[in-house]
Coordinates of C-alpha atoms and ligand atoms in Angstrom, one line a residue:
X16 CA 0.1 0.1 0.0
X17 CA 1.1 3.4 -0.9
X18 CA -0.1 6.0 1.6
X19 CA -2.2 8.8 -0.1
X20 CA -0.8 12.4 -0.3
X21 CA -1.4 15.3 -2.5
X22 CA 2.3 16.0 -3.4
X23 CA 5.1 13.6 -4.5
X24 CA 7.7 14.0 -1.9
X25 CA 10.8 15.4 -3.6
X26 CA 14.4 13.8 -2.2
X27 CA 16.0 16.2 -0.2
X28 CA 19.6 15.5 -1.3
X29 CA 21.1 16.2 -4.8
X30 CA 23.0 13.0 -6.4
X31 CA 24.9 12.4 -9.2
X32 CA 23.4 9.9 -11.4
X33 CA 19.8 10.6 -9.6
X34 CA 16.9 9.0 -11.5
X35 CA 14.3 11.6 -10.7
X36 CA 13.5 12.4 -14.1
X37 CA 12.8 8.9 -14.8
X38 CA 10.4 8.2 -12.0
X39 CA 7.3 8.1 -14.2
X40 CA 8.7 5.4 -16.4
X41 CA 9.8 3.3 -13.5
X42 CA 6.5 3.5 -11.8
X43 CA 5.2 1.6 -14.5
X44 CA 7.1 -1.5 -13.0
X45 CA 6.0 -1.0 -9.4
X46 CA 2.7 -2.3 -8.1
X47 CA 1.6 -2.0 -4.2
X48 CA 1.1 -5.9 -4.6
X49 CA 4.7 -6.2 -3.4
X50 CA 5.4 -7.0 -0.1
X51 CA 8.5 -4.8 0.3
X52 CA 10.5 -2.2 -1.5
X53 CA 14.4 -2.8 -1.6
X54 CA 16.9 -0.4 -2.9
X55 CA 20.7 -1.7 -2.5
X56 CA 22.2 1.5 -4.2
X57 CA 19.9 4.3 -2.5
X58 CA 21.8 7.5 -3.5
X59 CA 19.1 10.1 -3.0
X60 CA 16.5 7.4 -3.0
X61 CA 14.0 9.6 -5.2
X62 CA 12.2 6.6 -6.3
X63 CA 11.8 5.4 -2.8
X64 CA 10.6 8.8 -1.7
X65 CA 8.1 9.1 -4.8
X66 CA 6.5 5.6 -4.0
X67 CA 6.4 5.8 -0.3
X68 CA 5.8 2.2 0.2
X69 CA 4.7 0.6 3.5
X70 CA 7.8 -1.2 4.1
X71 CA 11.3 -1.0 2.5
X72 CA 14.9 -1.9 2.9
X73 CA 17.4 0.7 1.9
X74 CA 21.0 0.5 1.8
X75 CA 24.2 2.2 0.2
X76 CA 27.7 1.2 0.9
X77 CA 28.2 5.1 1.8
X78 CA 27.8 4.7 5.5
X79 CA 27.7 8.7 6.1
X80 CA 24.5 8.7 3.5
X81 CA 22.8 6.1 5.9
X82 CA 23.7 7.7 9.1
X83 CA 22.1 11.1 7.5
X84 CA 19.0 9.0 6.6
X85 CA 18.9 7.5 10.2
X86 CA 18.8 11.3 11.6
X87 CA 16.4 12.5 9.1
X88 CA 13.9 9.8 10.2
X89 CA 14.8 10.1 14.0
X90 CA 14.8 14.2 14.1
X91 CA 13.8 15.5 11.1
X92 CA 12.9 19.0 12.5
X93 CA 16.0 19.6 14.4
X94 CA 18.0 18.5 11.4
X95 CA 16.1 20.8 9.0
X96 CA 16.4 23.9 11.3
X97 CA 20.0 23.5 11.7
X98 CA 20.7 23.0 8.0
X99 CA 18.7 26.2 6.9
X100 CA 20.4 28.4 9.6
X101 CA 23.8 28.0 7.8
X102 CA 24.7 30.5 5.5
X103 CA 25.0 29.2 1.9
X104 CA 28.3 31.4 1.1
X105 CA 31.5 30.1 -0.3
X106 CA 33.5 31.1 2.9
X107 CA 31.2 29.0 5.1
X108 CA 31.0 26.2 3.0
X109 CA 34.7 25.6 3.1
X110 CA 34.7 26.1 6.9
X111 CA 32.1 23.1 7.1
X112 CA 33.9 21.1 4.6
X113 CA 37.1 21.5 6.7
X114 CA 35.6 20.1 9.9
X115 CA 36.5 16.6 10.9
X116 CA 33.4 14.3 11.2
X117 CA 34.9 12.1 13.5
X118 CA 34.8 14.9 16.0
X119 CA 31.2 15.8 15.5
X120 CA 28.1 14.1 17.2
X121 CA 25.6 12.3 14.7
X122 CA 23.3 15.2 14.5
X123 CA 26.4 17.5 13.5
X124 CA 27.7 15.1 10.9
X125 CA 24.0 14.6 9.5
X126 CA 23.3 18.7 9.2
X127 CA 27.2 18.9 7.6
X128 CA 26.2 16.2 5.1
X129 CA 23.4 17.8 3.9
X130 CA 24.7 21.4 3.9
X131 CA 27.6 20.1 1.5
X132 CA 25.3 18.4 -0.5
X133 CA 23.2 21.7 -1.0
X134 CA 25.9 23.5 -1.9
X135 CA 28.6 21.3 -3.6
X136 CA 29.3 21.3 -7.2
X137 CA 26.6 19.2 -9.0
X138 CA 25.5 17.1 -5.8
X139 CA 28.9 14.8 -6.3
X140 CA 29.9 12.8 -3.4
X141 CA 33.5 12.3 -3.8
X142 CA 36.4 11.7 -1.0
X143 CA 40.0 12.1 -1.0
X144 CA 42.3 8.9 -0.1
X145 CA 41.8 9.8 3.6
X146 CA 38.1 9.4 3.1
X147 CA 37.8 13.5 3.4
X148 CA 34.7 15.3 1.4
X149 CA 36.7 17.2 -1.4
X150 CA 34.2 18.5 -3.7
X151 CA 34.2 22.4 -4.3
X152 CA 31.6 24.9 -4.1
X153 CA 29.0 25.2 -6.5
X154 CA 29.8 28.6 -8.1
X155 CA 26.4 28.7 -9.8
X156 CA 23.0 28.5 -7.8
X157 CA 22.6 24.7 -6.5
X158 CA 18.8 25.3 -6.1
X159 CA 16.1 25.8 -3.5
X160 CA 15.9 23.1 -0.5
X161 CA 12.7 21.2 0.0
X162 CA 10.4 23.0 2.3
X163 CA 10.2 21.7 6.0
X164 CA 7.0 20.0 5.4
X165 CA 8.5 18.1 2.6
X166 CA 11.7 17.2 4.8
X167 CA 9.4 16.3 7.7
X168 CA 7.4 13.9 5.2
X169 CA 10.6 12.4 3.8
X170 CA 11.6 11.6 7.7
X171 CA 8.3 9.7 8.1
X172 CA 8.9 7.6 4.9
X173 CA 12.1 6.6 6.4
X174 CA 10.5 5.4 9.4
X175 CA 9.1 2.7 7.6
X176 CA 12.5 1.7 6.2
X177 CA 15.1 -0.6 7.5
X178 CA 18.5 1.6 6.5
X179 CA 21.7 -0.1 6.3
X180 CA 25.3 1.0 5.3
X181 CA 26.0 -2.2 3.1
X182 CA 27.4 -3.3 0.1
X183 CA 24.9 -4.5 -2.5
X184 CA 25.8 -8.1 -2.0
X185 CA 24.9 -8.3 1.7
X186 CA 21.5 -6.3 0.9
X187 CA 20.9 -8.8 -1.8
X188 CA 21.2 -11.7 0.3
X189 CA 18.4 -10.5 2.4
X190 CA 16.2 -10.4 -0.6
X191 CA 12.8 -12.8 -0.3
X192 CA 9.7 -13.8 -2.4
X193 CA 7.4 -11.0 -2.9
X194 CA 10.3 -8.2 -2.7
X195 CA 10.5 -5.7 -5.5
X196 CA 14.2 -4.6 -5.9
X197 CA 15.0 -1.5 -7.8
X198 CA 18.9 -1.2 -8.4
X199 CA 20.9 1.7 -9.9
X200 CA 24.4 0.9 -9.6
X201 CA 27.1 3.4 -10.6
X202 CA 28.2 2.6 -14.1
X203 CA 31.1 0.4 -15.1
X204 CA 31.8 1.3 -18.6
X205 CA 35.3 0.4 -20.0
X206 CA 34.9 2.0 -23.5
X207 CA 33.7 5.4 -22.4
X208 CA 34.3 7.7 -19.7
X209 CA 31.1 8.2 -17.6
X210 CA 30.8 9.7 -13.9
X211 CA 31.6 6.8 -11.3
X212 CA 33.0 8.7 -8.5
X213 CA 31.1 7.7 -5.1
X214 CA 33.9 7.2 -3.0
X215 CA 37.1 5.2 -2.3
X216 CA 36.6 2.6 -4.8
X217 CA 35.0 2.6 -8.1
X218 CA 32.4 0.1 -9.4
X219 CA 34.0 -2.6 -11.5
X220 CA 33.8 -5.6 -13.9
X221 CA 34.0 -8.1 -10.9
X222 CA 30.8 -6.0 -9.4
X223 CA 28.9 -6.5 -12.5
X224 CA 29.4 -10.0 -12.4
X225 CA 28.4 -10.3 -8.9
X226 CA 25.4 -8.1 -10.0
X227 CA 24.7 -10.6 -12.6
X228 CA 24.7 -13.5 -10.4
X229 CA 22.2 -11.9 -8.0
X230 CA 20.0 -11.2 -10.7
X231 CA 19.6 -14.8 -11.1
X232 CA 19.1 -15.8 -7.4
X233 CA 16.6 -13.2 -6.9
X234 CA 14.6 -14.3 -9.8
X235 CA 14.6 -17.9 -8.4
X236 CA 13.4 -16.8 -5.2
X237 CA 10.5 -15.1 -6.9
X238 CA 11.5 -11.8 -6.1
X239 CA 10.9 -8.9 -9.0
X240 CA 13.8 -6.7 -9.7
X241 CA 14.5 -3.7 -12.0
X242 CA 17.9 -2.4 -13.0
X243 CA 18.8 0.8 -14.7
X244 CA 22.2 1.0 -16.6
X245 CA 23.7 2.8 -19.1
X246 CA 23.3 1.4 -22.6
X247 CA 26.4 -0.2 -23.2
X248 CA 28.0 -3.4 -23.9
X249 CA 28.4 -4.4 -20.1
X250 CA 24.7 -3.8 -19.8
X251 CA 23.6 -5.8 -22.7
X252 CA 25.4 -8.8 -21.8
X253 CA 24.1 -8.2 -17.8
X254 CA 20.7 -8.0 -19.8
X255 CA 21.0 -11.3 -21.8
X256 CA 18.6 -13.5 -20.0
X257 CA 15.8 -10.9 -19.0
X258 CA 13.5 -8.4 -20.4
X259 CA 15.1 -4.9 -21.2
X260 CA 14.2 -1.9 -22.8
X261 CA 15.8 1.4 -24.1
X262 CA 15.2 4.7 -22.5
X263 CA 16.3 8.2 -23.8
X264 CA 17.8 10.4 -20.8
X265 CA 19.9 13.5 -20.5
X266 CA 23.3 12.7 -18.7
X267 CA 26.0 14.9 -17.9
X268 CA 29.5 13.6 -19.3
X269 CA 32.7 14.9 -17.5
X270 CA 30.8 16.3 -14.6
X271 CA 30.0 19.6 -15.9
X272 CA 26.5 21.1 -16.3
X273 CA 27.1 22.5 -19.9
X274 CA 28.2 19.2 -21.1
X275 CA 24.9 17.4 -20.7
X276 CA 24.0 15.0 -23.6
X277 CA 21.2 12.7 -24.6
X278 CA 22.3 9.4 -23.8
X279 CA 20.4 6.0 -23.9
X280 CA 19.8 3.8 -20.6
X281 CA 18.5 0.1 -20.3
X282 CA 16.1 -1.0 -17.9
X283 CA 16.6 -4.7 -17.1
X284 CA 13.9 -6.6 -15.4
X285 CA 12.4 -10.1 -14.7
X286 CA 8.8 -8.3 -14.5
X287 CA 6.5 -9.0 -17.5
X288 CA 4.6 -5.7 -18.3
X289 CA 1.0 -6.4 -19.9
X290 CA 0.5 -4.1 -22.9
Ligands
SAM17 C1 23.9 5.9 -9.5 S1 23.8 6.0 -7.7 C2 22.1 5.8 -7.2 C3 21.5 7.0 -7.2 C4 19.9 6.9 -7.0 N1 19.2 5.9 -7.7 C5 19.2 8.1 -6.9 O1 18.2 8.4 -7.9 O2 19.9 9.2 -6.2 C6 24.9 4.8 -7.1 C7 24.9 4.5 -5.6 O3 25.6 3.3 -5.4 C8 26.2 3.5 -4.3 N2 27.3 2.2 -4.4 C9 28.4 2.4 -5.0 N3 29.2 1.0 -5.0 C10 28.2 0.4 -4.0 C11 28.5 -0.9 -3.7 N4 29.3 -1.9 -4.0 N5 27.1 -1.4 -2.8 C12 26.2 -0.3 -2.4 N6 26.2 0.7 -2.8 C13 27.3 1.3 -3.8 C14 26.9 4.6 -4.3 O4 27.0 5.4 -2.8 C15 25.7 5.5 -4.9 O5 25.2 6.2 -3.8

């Protein structure tokens, strides 16, 4: 069951590779008959926030992101008021960025995470080799933040989700019959340069093999899955045994807003859509 609401909740984070614009197409695969929504590469979780499922498992290997979701779930009003109170200036941004997260309380870390996400270049999450966030300030306007009400609503949606800082392999071991699993991994493409910086180790060909094995296992457990992936040789081989369709998207190449290009993505699924 999806609870009724007049507005579709917006994700409160900006995220490189966000699927926000593709939500209407993705929704065609969803049904409220599924027992649970599972998203192992959550990022901004925009599909989750738009569906507002009754039960969910949200995971991402980015532990700072998952901790932030926990704080938004538990103390949305306090987190929001603190984020909004920080001036959106270049000077303040670099002061916040320089703070050592290990010396902050969980709520301070969540506030810093959201503030940096709101104001950094292109909503990119990237750390240096010592794990420090190193994305520059967004020189052009990063856009308006969600309203306090929208943020509180996001917190309510998160109350219905189990949150885990896990590698996708761990998350997928918990998939069971009746689950709907939406997978939006970073792209591993050998032949082209696409954005794939989400932390210390990039998604690699070994991860794609693992993913392929998990698709088979999920199918055998009677779980439904839907994968979004760049339309490339690697994705077509991932799609071999499943239904797939191409979708036109606009993607930014080389990380620069002015360099956005039309591209294609593949949706790979074991869900048979009736015409
Ligand atoms: C393309 S983004 C997901 C974007 C999301 N669908 C959205 O709309 O915002 C991919 C996510 O996968 C996460 N990730 C990368 N490698 C991972 C792994 N091995 N296990 C779990 N999550 C991983 C990254 O931290 C990133 O948040």
